[in-house]
One Martini backbone bead per residue (centre of mass of N, CA, C, O) as a GRO file, in nm:
protein
  470
    1UNK     BB    1   0.094   0.033   0.021
    2UNK     BB    2   0.072   0.365  -0.015
    3UNK     BB    3   0.253   0.642   0.126
    4UNK     BB    4   0.123   0.932   0.301
    5UNK     BB    5   0.214   1.276   0.372
    6UNK     BB    6   0.050   1.535   0.561
    7UNK     BB    7   0.121   1.892   0.555
    8UNK     BB    8  -0.096   2.084   0.777
    9UNK     BB    9  -0.223   2.354   0.982
   10UNK     BB   10  -0.491   2.253   0.882
   11UNK     BB   11  -0.675   2.024   1.032
   12UNK     BB   12  -0.920   1.977   0.845
   13UNK     BB   13  -0.765   1.931   0.585
   14UNK     BB   14  -0.606   1.680   0.683
   15UNK     BB   15  -0.857   1.508   0.754
   16UNK     BB   16  -0.998   1.506   0.477
   17UNK     BB   17  -0.765   1.390   0.321
   18UNK     BB   18  -0.718   1.133   0.474
   19UNK     BB   19  -0.997   1.002   0.430
   20UNK     BB   20  -0.998   1.009   0.118
   21UNK     BB   21  -0.725   0.841   0.073
   22UNK     BB   22  -0.806   0.594   0.237
   23UNK     BB   23  -1.053   0.512   0.057
   24UNK     BB   24  -0.825   0.496  -0.200
   25UNK     BB   25  -0.566   0.307  -0.072
   26UNK     BB   26  -0.416   0.474   0.144
   27UNK     BB   27  -0.146   0.547   0.357
   28UNK     BB   28  -0.196   0.781   0.629
   29UNK     BB   29  -0.036   1.090   0.744
   30UNK     BB   30  -0.013   1.361   0.988
   31UNK     BB   31   0.104   1.725   1.001
   32UNK     BB   32   0.098   2.048   1.148
   33UNK     BB   33   0.415   2.071   1.087
   34UNK     BB   34   0.739   2.057   0.986
   35UNK     BB   35   0.872   1.911   1.220
   36UNK     BB   36   0.676   1.667   1.232
   37UNK     BB   37   0.726   1.582   0.942
   38UNK     BB   38   1.026   1.512   0.975
   39UNK     BB   39   0.983   1.297   1.194
   40UNK     BB   40   0.817   1.101   1.019
   41UNK     BB   41   1.030   1.063   0.799
   42UNK     BB   42   1.238   0.936   0.998
   43UNK     BB   43   1.051   0.690   1.083
   44UNK     BB   44   0.938   0.680   0.779
   45UNK     BB   45   0.833   0.561   0.464
   46UNK     BB   46   0.754   0.761   0.180
   47UNK     BB   47   0.615   0.829  -0.134
   48UNK     BB   48   0.447   1.096  -0.037
   49UNK     BB   49   0.418   1.463  -0.015
   50UNK     BB   50   0.181   1.686   0.135
   51UNK     BB   51   0.251   2.042   0.115
   52UNK     BB   52   0.219   2.329   0.261
   53UNK     BB   53   0.339   2.637   0.197
   54UNK     BB   54   0.203   2.742   0.461
   55UNK     BB   55   0.363   2.752   0.778
   56UNK     BB   56   0.421   2.814   1.107
   57UNK     BB   57   0.754   2.721   1.085
   58UNK     BB   58   0.748   2.736   0.763
   59UNK     BB   59   0.805   2.639   0.420
   60UNK     BB   60   0.802   2.486   0.111
   61UNK     BB   61   1.100   2.540   0.030
   62UNK     BB   62   1.237   2.412   0.287
   63UNK     BB   63   1.092   2.133   0.278
   64UNK     BB   64   1.201   2.053  -0.006
   65UNK     BB   65   1.501   2.067   0.059
   66UNK     BB   66   1.494   1.856   0.294
   67UNK     BB   67   1.365   1.615   0.143
   68UNK     BB   68   1.566   1.597  -0.102
   69UNK     BB   69   1.823   1.559   0.083
   70UNK     BB   70   1.707   1.304   0.266
   71UNK     BB   71   1.455   1.197   0.053
   72UNK     BB   72   1.478   1.147  -0.278
   73UNK     BB   73   1.229   0.920  -0.313
   74UNK     BB   74   1.040   1.152  -0.238
   75UNK     BB   75   0.762   1.300  -0.310
   76UNK     BB   76   0.638   1.639  -0.404
   77UNK     BB   77   0.338   1.821  -0.306
   78UNK     BB   78   0.192   2.138  -0.339
   79UNK     BB   79   0.002   2.348  -0.131
   80UNK     BB   80  -0.208   2.620  -0.260
   81UNK     BB   81  -0.269   2.931  -0.310
   82UNK     BB   82  -0.316   3.160  -0.560
   83UNK     BB   83  -0.089   3.368  -0.454
   84UNK     BB   84   0.138   3.109  -0.478
   85UNK     BB   85   0.185   3.001  -0.777
   86UNK     BB   86   0.462   3.111  -0.853
   87UNK     BB   87   0.614   2.962  -0.643
   88UNK     BB   88   0.525   2.679  -0.724
   89UNK     BB   89   0.673   2.668  -0.986
   90UNK     BB   90   0.958   2.703  -0.864
   91UNK     BB   91   0.935   2.432  -0.704
   92UNK     BB   92   0.925   2.250  -0.953
   93UNK     BB   93   1.217   2.325  -1.044
   94UNK     BB   94   1.329   2.207  -0.752
   95UNK     BB   95   1.141   1.910  -0.753
   96UNK     BB   96   0.860   1.924  -0.760
   97UNK     BB   97   0.599   1.778  -0.913
   98UNK     BB   98   0.358   1.958  -0.792
   99UNK     BB   99   0.037   2.145  -0.776
  100UNK     BB  100  -0.232   2.241  -0.555
  101UNK     BB  101  -0.528   2.413  -0.519
  102UNK     BB  102  -0.719   2.617  -0.348
  103UNK     BB  103  -0.960   2.450  -0.362
  104UNK     BB  104  -1.017   2.110  -0.321
  105UNK     BB  105  -1.028   1.836  -0.567
  106UNK     BB  106  -1.057   1.509  -0.584
  107UNK     BB  107  -0.973   1.437  -0.875
  108UNK     BB  108  -0.722   1.598  -0.883
  109UNK     BB  109  -0.574   1.471  -0.650
  110UNK     BB  110  -0.562   1.181  -0.743
  111UNK     BB  111  -0.434   1.228  -1.026
  112UNK     BB  112  -0.168   1.360  -0.915
  113UNK     BB  113  -0.079   1.131  -0.721
  114UNK     BB  114  -0.063   0.897  -0.922
  115UNK     BB  115   0.150   1.041  -1.116
  116UNK     BB  116   0.368   1.085  -0.897
  117UNK     BB  117   0.420   0.778  -0.829
  118UNK     BB  118   0.491   0.685  -1.110
  119UNK     BB  119   0.734   0.882  -1.153
  120UNK     BB  120   0.907   0.789  -0.913
  121UNK     BB  121   0.931   0.503  -1.005
  122UNK     BB  122   1.070   0.564  -1.275
  123UNK     BB  123   1.321   0.714  -1.154
  124UNK     BB  124   1.423   0.477  -0.990
  125UNK     BB  125   1.472   0.294  -1.237
  126UNK     BB  126   1.680   0.484  -1.363
  127UNK     BB  127   1.883   0.470  -1.139
  128UNK     BB  128   1.933   0.167  -1.139
  129UNK     BB  129   2.019   0.148  -1.456
  130UNK     BB  130   2.256   0.373  -1.440
  131UNK     BB  131   2.421   0.267  -1.155
  132UNK     BB  132   2.396  -0.054  -1.097
  133UNK     BB  133   2.463  -0.108  -1.424
  134UNK     BB  134   2.743  -0.002  -1.588
  135UNK     BB  135   2.788  -0.245  -1.800
  136UNK     BB  136   2.537  -0.157  -1.934
  137UNK     BB  137   2.401  -0.047  -2.195
  138UNK     BB  138   2.234   0.245  -2.241
  139UNK     BB  139   2.016   0.168  -2.442
  140UNK     BB  140   1.910  -0.077  -2.292
  141UNK     BB  141   1.833   0.067  -2.015
  142UNK     BB  142   1.612   0.269  -2.142
  143UNK     BB  143   1.377   0.064  -2.193
  144UNK     BB  144   1.298   0.063  -1.863
  145UNK     BB  145   1.196   0.367  -1.886
  146UNK     BB  146   0.872   0.381  -1.773
  147UNK     BB  147   0.570   0.427  -1.745
  148UNK     BB  148   0.350   0.301  -1.514
  149UNK     BB  149   0.143   0.233  -1.760
  150UNK     BB  150   0.361   0.080  -1.905
  151UNK     BB  151   0.352  -0.226  -2.093
  152UNK     BB  152   0.552  -0.466  -2.192
  153UNK     BB  153   0.547  -0.640  -2.480
  154UNK     BB  154   0.567  -0.911  -2.745
  155UNK     BB  155   0.476  -0.773  -2.972
  156UNK     BB  156   0.561  -0.626  -3.258
  157UNK     BB  157   0.426  -0.345  -3.200
  158UNK     BB  158   0.565  -0.309  -2.911
  159UNK     BB  159   0.866  -0.321  -3.011
  160UNK     BB  160   0.840  -0.081  -3.208
  161UNK     BB  161   0.755   0.133  -2.991
  162UNK     BB  162   1.015   0.117  -2.825
  163UNK     BB  163   1.212   0.201  -3.043
  164UNK     BB  164   1.087   0.488  -3.084
  165UNK     BB  165   1.136   0.587  -2.797
  166UNK     BB  166   1.444   0.545  -2.791
  167UNK     BB  167   1.511   0.731  -3.038
  168UNK     BB  168   1.355   1.017  -2.954
  169UNK     BB  169   1.398   1.098  -2.658
  170UNK     BB  170   1.700   1.240  -2.664
  171UNK     BB  171   1.565   1.452  -2.805
  172UNK     BB  172   1.392   1.770  -2.919
  173UNK     BB  173   1.150   1.659  -3.064
  174UNK     BB  174   0.867   1.680  -3.191
  175UNK     BB  175   0.556   1.493  -3.119
  176UNK     BB  176   0.339   1.265  -3.275
  177UNK     BB  177   0.057   1.095  -3.147
  178UNK     BB  178  -0.112   0.817  -3.292
  179UNK     BB  179  -0.452   0.721  -3.198
  180UNK     BB  180  -0.668   0.576  -3.038
  181UNK     BB  181  -0.865   0.571  -2.788
  182UNK     BB  182  -0.689   0.419  -2.515
  183UNK     BB  183  -0.367   0.345  -2.619
  184UNK     BB  184  -0.145   0.522  -2.450
  185UNK     BB  185  -0.031   0.819  -2.522
  186UNK     BB  186   0.061   0.936  -2.242
  187UNK     BB  187   0.260   0.701  -2.158
  188UNK     BB  188   0.455   0.759  -2.390
  189UNK     BB  189   0.513   1.058  -2.329
  190UNK     BB  190   0.638   0.995  -2.049
  191UNK     BB  191   0.861   0.802  -2.159
  192UNK     BB  192   1.007   1.016  -2.328
  193UNK     BB  193   1.068   1.211  -2.083
  194UNK     BB  194   1.224   0.985  -1.901
  195UNK     BB  195   1.444   0.952  -2.146
  196UNK     BB  196   1.534   1.234  -2.111
  197UNK     BB  197   1.706   1.539  -2.021
  198UNK     BB  198   1.398   1.619  -1.870
  199UNK     BB  199   1.324   1.418  -1.633
  200UNK     BB  200   1.361   1.648  -1.390
  201UNK     BB  201   1.131   1.782  -1.520
  202UNK     BB  202   0.837   1.887  -1.617
  203UNK     BB  203   0.520   1.714  -1.672
  204UNK     BB  204   0.259   1.847  -1.879
  205UNK     BB  205  -0.083   1.798  -1.899
  206UNK     BB  206  -0.332   1.853  -2.177
  207UNK     BB  207  -0.678   1.886  -2.239
  208UNK     BB  208  -0.814   2.004  -2.537
  209UNK     BB  209  -1.109   1.882  -2.555
  210UNK     BB  210  -1.218   2.059  -2.291
  211UNK     BB  211  -1.185   2.330  -2.433
  212UNK     BB  212  -1.265   2.640  -2.465
  213UNK     BB  213  -1.219   2.938  -2.626
  214UNK     BB  214  -1.211   3.110  -2.357
  215UNK     BB  215  -0.992   2.919  -2.203
  216UNK     BB  216  -0.737   2.844  -2.377
  217UNK     BB  217  -0.548   3.090  -2.339
  218UNK     BB  218  -0.520   3.078  -2.040
  219UNK     BB  219  -0.412   2.777  -2.022
  220UNK     BB  220  -0.159   2.836  -2.196
  221UNK     BB  221  -0.060   3.147  -2.096
  222UNK     BB  222  -0.217   3.294  -1.909
  223UNK     BB  223  -0.296   3.548  -1.633
  224UNK     BB  224  -0.373   3.852  -1.510
  225UNK     BB  225  -0.500   4.031  -1.276
  226UNK     BB  226  -0.777   4.189  -1.436
  227UNK     BB  227  -0.773   4.137  -1.751
  228UNK     BB  228  -1.065   4.021  -1.691
  229UNK     BB  229  -1.352   3.894  -1.643
  230UNK     BB  230  -1.281   3.688  -1.363
  231UNK     BB  231  -0.972   3.780  -1.293
  232UNK     BB  232  -0.884   3.722  -0.960
  233UNK     BB  233  -0.607   3.598  -1.060
  234UNK     BB  234  -0.308   3.468  -1.113
  235UNK     BB  235  -0.213   3.274  -1.406
  236UNK     BB  236  -0.051   2.984  -1.489
  237UNK     BB  237   0.052   2.847  -1.767
  238UNK     BB  238   0.148   2.552  -1.922
  239UNK     BB  239   0.406   2.651  -2.052
  240UNK     BB  240   0.533   2.768  -1.794
  241UNK     BB  241   0.516   2.505  -1.623
  242UNK     BB  242   0.697   2.338  -1.853
  243UNK     BB  243   0.956   2.482  -1.819
  244UNK     BB  244   1.224   2.259  -1.919
  245UNK     BB  245   1.024   2.049  -2.024
  246UNK     BB  246   0.699   1.884  -2.085
  247UNK     BB  247   0.441   1.920  -2.328
  248UNK     BB  248   0.110   1.781  -2.325
  249UNK     BB  249  -0.114   1.737  -2.601
  250UNK     BB  250  -0.443   1.652  -2.610
  251UNK     BB  251  -0.656   1.674  -2.861
  252UNK     BB  252  -0.549   1.906  -3.079
  253UNK     BB  253  -0.783   1.898  -3.303
  254UNK     BB  254  -1.001   2.081  -3.109
  255UNK     BB  255  -0.884   2.341  -3.177
  256UNK     BB  256  -0.907   2.639  -3.258
  257UNK     BB  257  -0.789   2.852  -3.502
  258UNK     BB  258  -0.705   3.087  -3.313
  259UNK     BB  259  -0.535   2.908  -3.117
  260UNK     BB  260  -0.338   2.806  -3.329
  261UNK     BB  261  -0.208   3.077  -3.394
  262UNK     BB  262  -0.096   3.135  -3.103
  263UNK     BB  263   0.061   2.869  -3.089
  264UNK     BB  264   0.258   2.925  -3.324
  265UNK     BB  265   0.395   3.172  -3.206
  266UNK     BB  266   0.509   3.027  -2.952
  267UNK     BB  267   0.670   2.802  -3.107
  268UNK     BB  268   0.844   2.985  -3.280
  269UNK     BB  269   0.952   3.206  -3.044
  270UNK     BB  270   0.979   3.099  -2.754
  271UNK     BB  271   0.727   3.268  -2.628
  272UNK     BB  272   0.548   3.420  -2.349
  273UNK     BB  273   0.226   3.587  -2.287
  274UNK     BB  274   0.027   3.703  -2.072
  275UNK     BB  275  -0.277   3.805  -2.011
  276UNK     BB  276  -0.214   4.148  -1.949
  277UNK     BB  277   0.084   4.142  -2.051
  278UNK     BB  278   0.426   4.265  -2.152
  279UNK     BB  279   0.576   4.018  -2.075
  280UNK     BB  280   0.826   3.805  -2.171
  281UNK     BB  281   0.874   3.448  -2.183
  282UNK     BB  282   1.109   3.215  -2.196
  283UNK     BB  283   1.136   2.914  -2.375
  284UNK     BB  284   1.189   2.549  -2.275
  285UNK     BB  285   0.992   2.329  -2.476
  286UNK     BB  286   0.861   2.019  -2.513
  287UNK     BB  287   0.655   1.882  -2.769
  288UNK     BB  288   0.360   1.679  -2.723
  289UNK     BB  289   0.125   1.511  -2.922
  290UNK     BB  290  -0.223   1.409  -2.949
  291UNK     BB  291  -0.432   1.195  -3.174
  292UNK     BB  292  -0.743   1.059  -3.336
  293UNK     BB  293  -0.690   1.227  -3.586
  294UNK     BB  294  -0.680   1.347  -3.920
  295UNK     BB  295  -0.491   1.613  -3.984
  296UNK     BB  296  -0.484   1.613  -4.298
  297UNK     BB  297  -0.782   1.638  -4.321
  298UNK     BB  298  -0.804   1.901  -4.155
  299UNK     BB  299  -0.648   2.063  -4.359
  300UNK     BB  300  -0.834   2.028  -4.612
  301UNK     BB  301  -1.085   2.152  -4.430
  302UNK     BB  302  -0.981   2.397  -4.245
  303UNK     BB  303  -0.912   2.303  -3.924
  304UNK     BB  304  -0.600   2.289  -3.980
  305UNK     BB  305  -0.285   2.392  -3.953
  306UNK     BB  306  -0.007   2.338  -4.140
  307UNK     BB  307   0.220   2.491  -3.992
  308UNK     BB  308   0.161   2.350  -3.719
  309UNK     BB  309   0.207   2.063  -3.809
  310UNK     BB  310   0.508   2.092  -3.893
  311UNK     BB  311   0.606   2.177  -3.612
  312UNK     BB  312   0.516   1.890  -3.477
  313UNK     BB  313   0.632   1.704  -3.725
  314UNK     BB  314   0.930   1.558  -3.649
  315UNK     BB  315   0.775   1.312  -3.510
  316UNK     BB  316   0.611   0.987  -3.541
  317UNK     BB  317   0.351   0.791  -3.366
  318UNK     BB  318   0.195   0.470  -3.380
  319UNK     BB  319  -0.086   0.337  -3.224
  320UNK     BB  320  -0.180   0.047  -3.143
  321UNK     BB  321  -0.434  -0.147  -3.120
  322UNK     BB  322  -0.524  -0.383  -2.911
  323UNK     BB  323  -0.643  -0.597  -3.130
  324UNK     BB  324  -0.323  -0.595  -3.250
  325UNK     BB  325  -0.157  -0.742  -2.987
  326UNK     BB  326  -0.249  -1.002  -2.886
  327UNK     BB  327  -0.086  -1.136  -2.600
  328UNK     BB  328  -0.097  -0.840  -2.464
  329UNK     BB  329  -0.368  -0.849  -2.339
  330UNK     BB  330  -0.298  -1.048  -2.100
  331UNK     BB  331  -0.067  -0.885  -1.988
  332UNK     BB  332  -0.238  -0.641  -1.911
  333UNK     BB  333  -0.443  -0.791  -1.740
  334UNK     BB  334  -0.250  -0.884  -1.526
  335UNK     BB  335  -0.151  -0.608  -1.446
  336UNK     BB  336  -0.429  -0.497  -1.359
  337UNK     BB  337  -0.480  -0.711  -1.145
  338UNK     BB  338  -0.246  -0.628  -0.955
  339UNK     BB  339  -0.334  -0.344  -0.913
  340UNK     BB  340  -0.628  -0.405  -0.802
  341UNK     BB  341  -0.535  -0.570  -0.565
  342UNK     BB  342  -0.394  -0.341  -0.415
  343UNK     BB  343  -0.627  -0.138  -0.400
  344UNK     BB  344  -0.850  -0.371  -0.280
  345UNK     BB  345  -0.727  -0.610  -0.120
  346UNK     BB  346  -0.687  -0.856  -0.312
  347UNK     BB  347  -0.668  -1.230  -0.432
  348UNK     BB  348  -0.672  -1.245  -0.746
  349UNK     BB  349  -0.514  -1.477  -0.983
  350UNK     BB  350  -0.733  -1.519  -1.231
  351UNK     BB  351  -0.860  -1.641  -1.546
  352UNK     BB  352  -1.084  -1.777  -1.714
  353UNK     BB  353  -1.109  -1.930  -2.013
  354UNK     BB  354  -1.348  -1.767  -2.107
  355UNK     BB  355  -1.231  -1.483  -2.059
  356UNK     BB  356  -0.981  -1.509  -2.233
  357UNK     BB  357  -1.147  -1.567  -2.504
  358UNK     BB  358  -1.296  -1.297  -2.487
  359UNK     BB  359  -1.051  -1.097  -2.482
  360UNK     BB  360  -0.929  -1.203  -2.757
  361UNK     BB  361  -1.217  -1.130  -2.931
  362UNK     BB  362  -1.253  -0.860  -2.850
  363UNK     BB  363  -1.237  -0.528  -2.986
  364UNK     BB  364  -1.164  -0.278  -2.806
  365UNK     BB  365  -1.255   0.032  -2.853
  366UNK     BB  366  -1.109   0.142  -2.571
  367UNK     BB  367  -0.886  -0.035  -2.513
  368UNK     BB  368  -0.687  -0.002  -2.242
  369UNK     BB  369  -0.889   0.150  -2.077
  370UNK     BB  370  -1.112  -0.063  -2.090
  371UNK     BB  371  -0.960  -0.301  -1.974
  372UNK     BB  372  -0.894  -0.173  -1.698
  373UNK     BB  373  -1.192  -0.126  -1.609
  374UNK     BB  374  -1.277  -0.423  -1.627
  375UNK     BB  375  -1.081  -0.551  -1.428
  376UNK     BB  376  -1.145  -0.379  -1.186
  377UNK     BB  377  -1.442  -0.461  -1.164
  378UNK     BB  378  -1.399  -0.772  -1.149
  379UNK     BB  379  -1.228  -0.769  -0.892
  380UNK     BB  380  -1.460  -0.652  -0.711
  381UNK     BB  381  -1.675  -0.896  -0.797
  382UNK     BB  382  -1.489  -1.109  -0.696
  383UNK     BB  383  -1.504  -1.386  -0.456
  384UNK     BB  384  -1.261  -1.536  -0.547
  385UNK     BB  385  -0.966  -1.624  -0.761
  386UNK     BB  386  -1.165  -1.604  -1.026
  387UNK     BB  387  -1.241  -1.475  -1.318
  388UNK     BB  388  -1.559  -1.432  -1.456
  389UNK     BB  389  -1.821  -1.376  -1.670
  390UNK     BB  390  -2.023  -1.239  -1.446
  391UNK     BB  391  -1.806  -0.979  -1.405
  392UNK     BB  392  -1.887  -0.872  -1.675
  393UNK     BB  393  -1.995  -0.678  -1.894
  394UNK     BB  394  -2.247  -0.716  -2.113
  395UNK     BB  395  -2.096  -0.633  -2.383
  396UNK     BB  396  -1.875  -0.862  -2.335
  397UNK     BB  397  -2.023  -1.124  -2.257
  398UNK     BB  398  -2.195  -1.114  -2.538
  399UNK     BB  399  -1.972  -1.117  -2.759
  400UNK     BB  400  -1.911  -1.425  -2.779
  401UNK     BB  401  -2.182  -1.475  -2.928
  402UNK     BB  402  -2.260  -1.207  -3.116
  403UNK     BB  403  -1.947  -1.159  -3.240
  404UNK     BB  404  -1.801  -1.445  -3.275
  405UNK     BB  405  -1.963  -1.721  -3.267
  406UNK     BB  406  -2.199  -1.667  -3.456
  407UNK     BB  407  -2.020  -1.724  -3.728
  408UNK     BB  408  -1.993  -2.049  -3.611
  409UNK     BB  409  -2.311  -2.073  -3.606
  410UNK     BB  410  -2.610  -2.166  -3.584
  411UNK     BB  411  -2.902  -2.015  -3.524
  412UNK     BB  412  -3.000  -2.219  -3.316
  413UNK     BB  413  -2.755  -2.229  -3.122
  414UNK     BB  414  -2.749  -1.926  -3.066
  415UNK     BB  415  -3.033  -1.911  -2.938
  416UNK     BB  416  -2.985  -2.096  -2.692
  417UNK     BB  417  -2.738  -1.905  -2.575
  418UNK     BB  418  -2.904  -1.657  -2.547
  419UNK     BB  419  -2.939  -1.420  -2.343
  420UNK     BB  420  -3.106  -1.231  -2.130
  421UNK     BB  421  -3.333  -0.953  -2.223
  422UNK     BB  422  -3.408  -0.653  -2.122
  423UNK     BB  423  -3.511  -0.324  -2.184
  424UNK     BB  424  -3.275  -0.187  -2.059
  425UNK     BB  425  -3.037  -0.348  -2.195
  426UNK     BB  426  -3.139  -0.281  -2.483
  427UNK     BB  427  -3.108   0.015  -2.466
  428UNK     BB  428  -2.808   0.027  -2.399
  429UNK     BB  429  -2.709  -0.126  -2.639
  430UNK     BB  430  -2.808   0.061  -2.854
  431UNK     BB  431  -2.653   0.308  -2.755
  432UNK     BB  432  -2.371   0.184  -2.762
  433UNK     BB  433  -2.373   0.132  -3.079
  434UNK     BB  434  -2.424   0.418  -3.171
  435UNK     BB  435  -2.176   0.551  -3.058
  436UNK     BB  436  -1.964   0.364  -3.189
  437UNK     BB  437  -2.047   0.426  -3.481
  438UNK     BB  438  -1.994   0.734  -3.477
  439UNK     BB  439  -1.698   0.727  -3.382
  440UNK     BB  440  -1.587   0.570  -3.621
  441UNK     BB  441  -1.686   0.770  -3.854
  442UNK     BB  442  -1.499   1.008  -3.681
  443UNK     BB  443  -1.242   0.899  -3.547
  444UNK     BB  444  -1.306   0.990  -3.246
  445UNK     BB  445  -1.454   1.263  -3.275
  446UNK     BB  446  -1.628   1.423  -3.023
  447UNK     BB  447  -1.746   1.664  -3.154
  448UNK     BB  448  -1.878   1.533  -3.403
  449UNK     BB  449  -2.039   1.321  -3.248
  450UNK     BB  450  -2.213   1.517  -3.086
  451UNK     BB  451  -2.350   1.649  -3.332
  452UNK     BB  452  -2.482   1.390  -3.453
  453UNK     BB  453  -2.623   1.302  -3.164
  454UNK     BB  454  -2.743   1.561  -3.027
  455UNK     BB  455  -2.516   1.634  -2.814
  456UNK     BB  456  -2.311   1.717  -2.574
  457UNK     BB  457  -1.990   1.662  -2.471
  458UNK     BB  458  -2.053   1.589  -2.179
  459UNK     BB  459  -2.253   1.365  -2.236
  460UNK     BB  460  -2.063   1.196  -2.407
  461UNK     BB  461  -1.851   1.150  -2.187
  462UNK     BB  462  -2.045   1.002  -1.989
  463UNK     BB  463  -2.123   0.772  -2.177
  464UNK     BB  464  -1.831   0.666  -2.229
  465UNK     BB  465  -1.768   0.612  -1.931
  466UNK     BB  466  -2.013   0.397  -1.894
  467UNK     BB  467  -1.852   0.215  -2.150
  468UNK     BB  468  -1.535   0.236  -2.128
  469UNK     BB  469  -1.411   0.497  -2.343
  470UNK     BB  470  -1.273   0.727  -2.143
   0.00000   0.00000   0.00000
């Protein structure tokens, strides 16, 4: 179980955080000041420290220096108010993994903590391979430095993917990662970052698919307090946060044409200026973008700038869909089972032969993300040591009959084995198929899919999440 130390002089904040993280499978201890926090670190080993920037006896800068000097394997996340964001960014450059701002939001906290622990683990692996085995060729050792979400497969597609990561990581090339939704594009981007000379600098991920036109400029470039209505505080943009490190832009094809033009200027000039400011900030940022769209088609239709595409496309990586990765499917399933066992404190050891056959034949439209969610759900529902068909979602357990075996059976035999459907399941199944059909037609472009389905993007995201596609 991962251990987290919370250092915050607001007792209620520490208590609420402790309860929330304990419910999510972490072992948590709290300290009300810096001195007590250092005593706990001396007595026990922690994976991560959540430290408030302003403490009664010290501040985040001193705590970070002390923790990094005495306990370098321990990750640090700074908790800060909006007025301290500029300092928090400086602390990231000093070695903090990230910062979270008050008021605290559960999803943001959990996501940041999970990524921080994965990154710490990967950096420790880097140290082991770089220093513990000096006789090993450097290129060979670098293959092992991968994001915590990246599972090394045995398929030809996986081996080719590893070669491309190893080849491009040491360079400063901008990279386009192409692939269907859920294929692990962000984990590949993290792996490129961890194998680069920027490994100890920030890796900042940004989901462009969720940005509105109004928010995009502020998220990219930041803004000064009072620069527009609603700008109640100074905001640091993602480019500035990633300075010295890597900026990962997901679903970049959804950006508006106007934002693309502003993005081009920043990429070309390597300078950024916050909204409402006259000061230009020099940038040293490596950019990795990901898309499930055909950007060339977007260029032809006038939706994506060709000059911006060529700025990004110094190197491209094509992500194989899960259904094309053969035996990697069960390797990934075993990995996610081990992770789920740790999270849920379970002792599920295997998959039944029927589940293995089903997994190998299912189409996995949601790819690795869908597989991970299915295994986690099945682990939670499994009462014994083996995951069986009854713990799988209806659309997957039914696929064995309706999708794969039906083509090899007579209609009569298929009818005998057809599971019972009620109206609710029939309606859900029809909705699922309609969403999948439209997503395939538009190459998983969520904006287009939402328009065709006559629903807003948020509703589409929620429905995709419900069927393990998000």
